[in-house]
PDB file of C-alpha atoms in Angstrom:
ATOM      1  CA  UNK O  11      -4.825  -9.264 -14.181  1.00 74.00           C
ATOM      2  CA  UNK O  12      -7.589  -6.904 -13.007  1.00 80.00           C
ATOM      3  CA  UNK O  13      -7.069  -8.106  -9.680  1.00 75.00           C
ATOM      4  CA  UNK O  14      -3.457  -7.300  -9.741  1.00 79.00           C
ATOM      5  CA  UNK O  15      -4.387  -3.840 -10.871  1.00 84.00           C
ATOM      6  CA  UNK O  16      -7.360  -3.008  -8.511  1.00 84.00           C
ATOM      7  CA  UNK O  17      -5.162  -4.221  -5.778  1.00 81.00           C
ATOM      8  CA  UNK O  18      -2.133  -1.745  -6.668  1.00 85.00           C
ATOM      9  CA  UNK O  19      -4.495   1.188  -6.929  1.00 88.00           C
ATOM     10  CA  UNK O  20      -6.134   0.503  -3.387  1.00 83.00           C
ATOM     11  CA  UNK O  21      -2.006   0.077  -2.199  1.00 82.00           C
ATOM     12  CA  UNK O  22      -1.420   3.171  -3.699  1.00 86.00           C
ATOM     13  CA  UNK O  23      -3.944   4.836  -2.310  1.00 82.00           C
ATOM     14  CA  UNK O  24      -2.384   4.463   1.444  1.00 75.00           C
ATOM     15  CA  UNK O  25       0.629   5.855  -0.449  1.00 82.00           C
ATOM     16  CA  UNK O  26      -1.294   8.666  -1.728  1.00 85.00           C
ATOM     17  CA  UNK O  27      -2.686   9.684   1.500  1.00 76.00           C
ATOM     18  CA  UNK O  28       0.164   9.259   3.502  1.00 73.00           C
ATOM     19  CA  UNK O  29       1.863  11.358   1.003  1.00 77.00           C
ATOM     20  CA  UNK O  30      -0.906  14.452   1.620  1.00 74.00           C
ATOM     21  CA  UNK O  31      -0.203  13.868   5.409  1.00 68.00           C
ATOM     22  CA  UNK O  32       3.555  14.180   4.967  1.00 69.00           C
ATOM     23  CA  UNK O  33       3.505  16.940   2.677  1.00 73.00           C
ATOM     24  CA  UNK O  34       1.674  18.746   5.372  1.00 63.00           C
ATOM     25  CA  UNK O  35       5.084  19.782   6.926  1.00 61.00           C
ATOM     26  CA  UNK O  36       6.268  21.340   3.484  1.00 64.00           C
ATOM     27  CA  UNK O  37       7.840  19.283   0.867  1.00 72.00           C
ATOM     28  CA  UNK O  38      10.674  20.128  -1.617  1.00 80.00           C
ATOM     29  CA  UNK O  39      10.493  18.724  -5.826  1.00 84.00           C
ATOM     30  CA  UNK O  40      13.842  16.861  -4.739  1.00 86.00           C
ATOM     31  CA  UNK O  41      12.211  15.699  -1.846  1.00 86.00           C
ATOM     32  CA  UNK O  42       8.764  14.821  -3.673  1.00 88.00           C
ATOM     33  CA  UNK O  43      10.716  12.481  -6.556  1.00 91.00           C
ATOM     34  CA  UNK O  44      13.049  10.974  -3.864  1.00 91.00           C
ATOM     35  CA  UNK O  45      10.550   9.831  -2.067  1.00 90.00           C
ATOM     36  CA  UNK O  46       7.896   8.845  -4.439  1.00 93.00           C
ATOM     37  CA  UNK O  47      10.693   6.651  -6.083  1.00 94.00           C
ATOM     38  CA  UNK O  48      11.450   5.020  -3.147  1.00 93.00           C
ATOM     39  CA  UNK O  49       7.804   4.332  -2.641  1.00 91.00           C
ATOM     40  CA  UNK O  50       7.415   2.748  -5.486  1.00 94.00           C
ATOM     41  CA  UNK O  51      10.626   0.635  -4.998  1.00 95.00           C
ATOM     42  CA  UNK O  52       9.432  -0.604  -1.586  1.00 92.00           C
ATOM     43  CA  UNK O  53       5.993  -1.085  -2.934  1.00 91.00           C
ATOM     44  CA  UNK O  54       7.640  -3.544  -5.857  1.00 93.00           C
ATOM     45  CA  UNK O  55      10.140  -5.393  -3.797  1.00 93.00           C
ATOM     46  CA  UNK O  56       7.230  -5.841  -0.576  1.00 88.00           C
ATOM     47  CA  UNK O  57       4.500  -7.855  -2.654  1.00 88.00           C
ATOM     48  CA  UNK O  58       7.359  -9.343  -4.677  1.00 90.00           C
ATOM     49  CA  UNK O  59       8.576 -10.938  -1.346  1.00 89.00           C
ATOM     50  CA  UNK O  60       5.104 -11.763  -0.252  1.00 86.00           C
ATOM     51  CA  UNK O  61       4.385 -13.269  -3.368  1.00 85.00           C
ATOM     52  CA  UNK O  62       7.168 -15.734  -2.972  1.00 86.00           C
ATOM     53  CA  UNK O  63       6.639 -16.110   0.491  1.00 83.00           C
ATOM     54  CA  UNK O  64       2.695 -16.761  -0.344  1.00 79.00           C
ATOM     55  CA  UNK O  65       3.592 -19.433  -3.254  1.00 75.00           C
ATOM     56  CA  UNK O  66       5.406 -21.248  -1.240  1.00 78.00           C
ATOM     57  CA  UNK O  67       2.665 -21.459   1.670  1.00 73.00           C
ATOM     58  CA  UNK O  68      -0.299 -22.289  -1.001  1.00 67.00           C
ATOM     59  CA  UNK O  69       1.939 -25.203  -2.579  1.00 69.00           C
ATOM     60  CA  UNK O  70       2.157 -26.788   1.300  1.00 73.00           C
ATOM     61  CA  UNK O  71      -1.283 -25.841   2.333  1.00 66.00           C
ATOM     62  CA  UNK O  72      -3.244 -25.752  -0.730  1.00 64.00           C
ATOM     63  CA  UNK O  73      -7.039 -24.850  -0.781  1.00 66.00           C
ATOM     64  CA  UNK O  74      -6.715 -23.992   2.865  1.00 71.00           C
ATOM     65  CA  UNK O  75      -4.490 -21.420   1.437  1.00 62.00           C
ATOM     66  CA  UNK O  76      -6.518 -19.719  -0.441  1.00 65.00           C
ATOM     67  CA  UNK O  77      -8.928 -19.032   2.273  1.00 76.00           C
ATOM     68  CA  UNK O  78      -6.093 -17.877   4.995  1.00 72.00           C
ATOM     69  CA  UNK O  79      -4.950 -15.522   1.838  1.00 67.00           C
ATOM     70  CA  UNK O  80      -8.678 -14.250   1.601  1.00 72.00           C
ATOM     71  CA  UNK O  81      -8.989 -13.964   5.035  1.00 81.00           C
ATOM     72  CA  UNK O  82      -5.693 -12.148   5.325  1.00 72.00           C
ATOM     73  CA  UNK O  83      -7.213  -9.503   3.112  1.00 69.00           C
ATOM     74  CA  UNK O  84     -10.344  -9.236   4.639  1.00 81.00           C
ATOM     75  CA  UNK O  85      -8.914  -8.218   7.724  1.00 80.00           C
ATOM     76  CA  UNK O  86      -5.801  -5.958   6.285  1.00 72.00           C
ATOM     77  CA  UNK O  87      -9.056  -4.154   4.787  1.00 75.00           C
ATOM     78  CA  UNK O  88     -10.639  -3.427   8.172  1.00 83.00           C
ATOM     79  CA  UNK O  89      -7.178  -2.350  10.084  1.00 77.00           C
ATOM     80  CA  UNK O  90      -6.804  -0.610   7.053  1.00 72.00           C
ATOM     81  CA  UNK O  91     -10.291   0.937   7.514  1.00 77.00           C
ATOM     82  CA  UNK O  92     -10.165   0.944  11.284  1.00 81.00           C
ATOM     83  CA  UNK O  93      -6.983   2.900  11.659  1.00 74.00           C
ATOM     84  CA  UNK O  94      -8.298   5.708   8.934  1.00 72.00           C
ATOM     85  CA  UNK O  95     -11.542   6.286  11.406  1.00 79.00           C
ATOM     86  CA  UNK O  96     -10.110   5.807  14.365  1.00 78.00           C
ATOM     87  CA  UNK O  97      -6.613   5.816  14.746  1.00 70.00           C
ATOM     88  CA  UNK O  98      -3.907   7.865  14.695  1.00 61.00           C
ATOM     89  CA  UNK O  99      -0.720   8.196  12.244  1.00 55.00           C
ATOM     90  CA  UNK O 100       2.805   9.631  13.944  1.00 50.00           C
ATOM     91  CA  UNK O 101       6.025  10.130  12.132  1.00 46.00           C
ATOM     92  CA  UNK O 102       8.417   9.157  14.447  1.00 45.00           C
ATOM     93  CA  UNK O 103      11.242  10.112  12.219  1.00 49.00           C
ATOM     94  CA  UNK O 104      11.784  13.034   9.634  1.00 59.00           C
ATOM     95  CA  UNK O 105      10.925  11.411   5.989  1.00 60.00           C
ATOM     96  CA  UNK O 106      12.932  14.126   4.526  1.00 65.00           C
ATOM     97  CA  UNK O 107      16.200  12.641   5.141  1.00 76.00           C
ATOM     98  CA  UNK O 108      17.432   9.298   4.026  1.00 82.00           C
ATOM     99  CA  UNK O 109      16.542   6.903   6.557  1.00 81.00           C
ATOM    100  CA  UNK O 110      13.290   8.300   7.576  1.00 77.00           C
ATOM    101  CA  UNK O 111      12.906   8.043   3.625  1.00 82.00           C
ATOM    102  CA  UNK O 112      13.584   4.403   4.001  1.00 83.00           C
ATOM    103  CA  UNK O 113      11.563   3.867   6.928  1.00 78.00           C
ATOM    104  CA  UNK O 114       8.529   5.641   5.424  1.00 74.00           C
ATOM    105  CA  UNK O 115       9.035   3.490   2.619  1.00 81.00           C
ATOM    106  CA  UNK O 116       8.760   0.621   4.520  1.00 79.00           C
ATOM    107  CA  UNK O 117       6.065   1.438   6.637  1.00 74.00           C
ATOM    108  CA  UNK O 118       3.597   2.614   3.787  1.00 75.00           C
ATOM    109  CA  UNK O 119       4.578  -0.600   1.655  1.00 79.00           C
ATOM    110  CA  UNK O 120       3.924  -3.553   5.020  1.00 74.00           C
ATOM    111  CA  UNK O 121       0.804  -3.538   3.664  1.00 75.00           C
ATOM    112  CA  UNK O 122       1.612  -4.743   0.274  1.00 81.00           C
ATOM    113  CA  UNK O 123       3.461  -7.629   1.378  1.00 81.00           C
ATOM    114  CA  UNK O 124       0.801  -9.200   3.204  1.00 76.00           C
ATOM    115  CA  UNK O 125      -1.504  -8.332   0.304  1.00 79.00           C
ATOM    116  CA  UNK O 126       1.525 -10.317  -1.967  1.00 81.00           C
ATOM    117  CA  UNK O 127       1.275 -12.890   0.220  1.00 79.00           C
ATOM    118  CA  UNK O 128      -2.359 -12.767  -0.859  1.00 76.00           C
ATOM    119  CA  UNK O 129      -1.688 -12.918  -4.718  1.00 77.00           C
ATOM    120  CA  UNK O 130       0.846 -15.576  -4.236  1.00 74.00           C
ATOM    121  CA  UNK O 131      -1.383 -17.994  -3.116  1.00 70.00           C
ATOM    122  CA  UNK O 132      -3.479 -17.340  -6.244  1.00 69.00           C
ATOM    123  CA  UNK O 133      -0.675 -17.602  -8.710  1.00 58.00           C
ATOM    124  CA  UNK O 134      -0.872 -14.518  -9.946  1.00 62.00           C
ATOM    125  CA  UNK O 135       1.419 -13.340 -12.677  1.00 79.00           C
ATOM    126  CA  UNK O 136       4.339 -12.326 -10.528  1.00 81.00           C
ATOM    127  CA  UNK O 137       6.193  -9.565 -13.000  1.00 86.00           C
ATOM    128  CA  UNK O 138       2.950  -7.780 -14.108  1.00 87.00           C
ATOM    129  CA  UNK O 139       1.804  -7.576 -10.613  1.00 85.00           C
ATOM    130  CA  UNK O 140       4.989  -6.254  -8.830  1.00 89.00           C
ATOM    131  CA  UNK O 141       5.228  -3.624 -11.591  1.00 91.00           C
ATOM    132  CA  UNK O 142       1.423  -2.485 -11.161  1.00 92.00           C
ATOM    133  CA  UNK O 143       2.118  -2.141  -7.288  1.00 91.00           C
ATOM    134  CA  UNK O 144       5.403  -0.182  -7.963  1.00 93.00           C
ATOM    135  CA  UNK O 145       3.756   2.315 -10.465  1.00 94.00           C
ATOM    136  CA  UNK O 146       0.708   2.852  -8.436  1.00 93.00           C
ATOM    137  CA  UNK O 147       2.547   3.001  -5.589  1.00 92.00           C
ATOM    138  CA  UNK O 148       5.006   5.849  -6.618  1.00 94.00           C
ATOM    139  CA  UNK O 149       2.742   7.630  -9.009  1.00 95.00           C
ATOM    140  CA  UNK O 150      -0.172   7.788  -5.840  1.00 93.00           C
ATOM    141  CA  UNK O 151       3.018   8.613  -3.298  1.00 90.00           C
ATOM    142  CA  UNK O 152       3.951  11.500  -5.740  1.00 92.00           C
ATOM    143  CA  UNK O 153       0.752  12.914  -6.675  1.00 92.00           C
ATOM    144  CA  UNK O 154      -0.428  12.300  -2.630  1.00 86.00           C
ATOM    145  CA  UNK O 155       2.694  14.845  -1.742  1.00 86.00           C
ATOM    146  CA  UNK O 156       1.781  17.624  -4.704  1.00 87.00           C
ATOM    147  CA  UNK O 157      -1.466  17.716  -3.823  1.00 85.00           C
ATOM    148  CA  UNK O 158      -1.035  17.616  -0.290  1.00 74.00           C
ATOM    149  CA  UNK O 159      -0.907  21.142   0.656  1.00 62.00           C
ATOM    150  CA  UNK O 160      -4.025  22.413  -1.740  1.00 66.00           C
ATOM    151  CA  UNK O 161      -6.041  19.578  -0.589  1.00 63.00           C
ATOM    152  CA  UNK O 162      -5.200  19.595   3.852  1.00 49.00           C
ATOM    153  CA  UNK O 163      -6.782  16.563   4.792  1.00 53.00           C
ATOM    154  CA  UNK O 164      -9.661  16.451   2.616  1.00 59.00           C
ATOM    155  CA  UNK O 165      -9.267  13.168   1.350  1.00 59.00           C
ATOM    156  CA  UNK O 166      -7.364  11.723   4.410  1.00 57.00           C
ATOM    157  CA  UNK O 167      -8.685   8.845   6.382  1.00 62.00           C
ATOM    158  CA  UNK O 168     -11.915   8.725   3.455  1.00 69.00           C
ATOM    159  CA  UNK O 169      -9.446   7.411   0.990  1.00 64.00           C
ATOM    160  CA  UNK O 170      -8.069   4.716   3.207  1.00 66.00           C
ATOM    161  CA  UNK O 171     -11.896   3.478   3.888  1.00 73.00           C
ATOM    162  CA  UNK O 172     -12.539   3.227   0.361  1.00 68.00           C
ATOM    163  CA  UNK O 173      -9.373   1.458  -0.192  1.00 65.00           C
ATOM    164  CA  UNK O 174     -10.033  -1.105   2.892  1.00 71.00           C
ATOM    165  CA  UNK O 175     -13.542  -1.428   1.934  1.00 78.00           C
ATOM    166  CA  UNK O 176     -12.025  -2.685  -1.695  1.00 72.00           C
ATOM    167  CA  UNK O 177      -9.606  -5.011   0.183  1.00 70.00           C
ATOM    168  CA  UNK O 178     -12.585  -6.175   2.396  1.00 83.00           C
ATOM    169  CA  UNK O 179     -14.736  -7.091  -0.819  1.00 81.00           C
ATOM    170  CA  UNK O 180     -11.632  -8.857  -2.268  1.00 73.00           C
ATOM    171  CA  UNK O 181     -10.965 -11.040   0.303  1.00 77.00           C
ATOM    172  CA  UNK O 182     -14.734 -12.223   0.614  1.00 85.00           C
ATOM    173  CA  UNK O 183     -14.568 -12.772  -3.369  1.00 77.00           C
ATOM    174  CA  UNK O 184     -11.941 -15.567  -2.323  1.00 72.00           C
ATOM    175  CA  UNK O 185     -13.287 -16.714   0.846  1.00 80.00           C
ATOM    176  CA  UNK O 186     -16.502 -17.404  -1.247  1.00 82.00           C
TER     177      UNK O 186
END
């Protein structure tokens, strides 16, 4: 169970500073619930599928599983980690509309699928989990867009280190 929660915070802290980097352009209360909830939707139904998806692999694979699910989190951690140093983050689309809503969803929640896939192949309790992730990932997506204009890009790419530096030392917990 801490797992499962420690893993939804460091999710929801990509949310969170994605959020800042959006709100950057000037966000709206409508626009800050709409797209918080859908956050948190995407972050729920992402690990959910990975889960299942990650269950399924660890009953075919077994103990081998466990160490590609370690290893997949050890290295989501340092693209996670990698891309807040060193890369750069475009919005191709307008997340203030619908569909770049949706796709904004989508693309801040990828990461908690493979991270699912993770937890599935540790048989982790699937309801509790998916509901951490979906809090934490709309609550950090919310607070990420009110904050964003007081705090500029403060927090930024330092938050996403600390969260794929947690990933990192998760994923070496199971390799080892």
């Amino acid at each position: 169970m801490i797992t499962s929660i420690v893993l939804a915070i460091v999710m929801g802290i990509d949310a969170f500073t994605l959020g800042m980097g959006v709100a950057f352009k000037g966000v709206r209360l409508k626009w800050v619930l709409a797209l918080s909830f859908t956050v948190g939707l995407f972050h729920t139904l992402m690990p959910l599928a990975g889960m299942i998806a990650g269950h399924y692999i660890g009953a075919i694979l077994g103990q081998a599983a466990v160490y590609a699910g370690g290893s997949v989190m050890l290295l989501l951690g340092a693209h996670m980690s990698y891309h807040a140093l060193w890369g750069e983050r475009d919005y191709v689309m307008n997340p203030f509309s619908i569909w770049g809503m949706i796709v904004f969803a989508i693309g801040v929640s990828l990461d908690s699928f493979s991270v699912g896939i993770s937890l599935g192949l540790f048989a982790q309790h699937v309801a509790m989990t998916v509901i951490f992730f979906g809090i934490a990932g709309g609550f950090a997506a919310c607070l990420g867009l009110l904050l964003g204009r007081h705090l500029a890009g403060w927090m930024g790419k330092y938050g996403e280190v600390v969260g794929g530096a947690v990933l990192i030392a998760w994923g070496l917990k199971f390799i080892l």
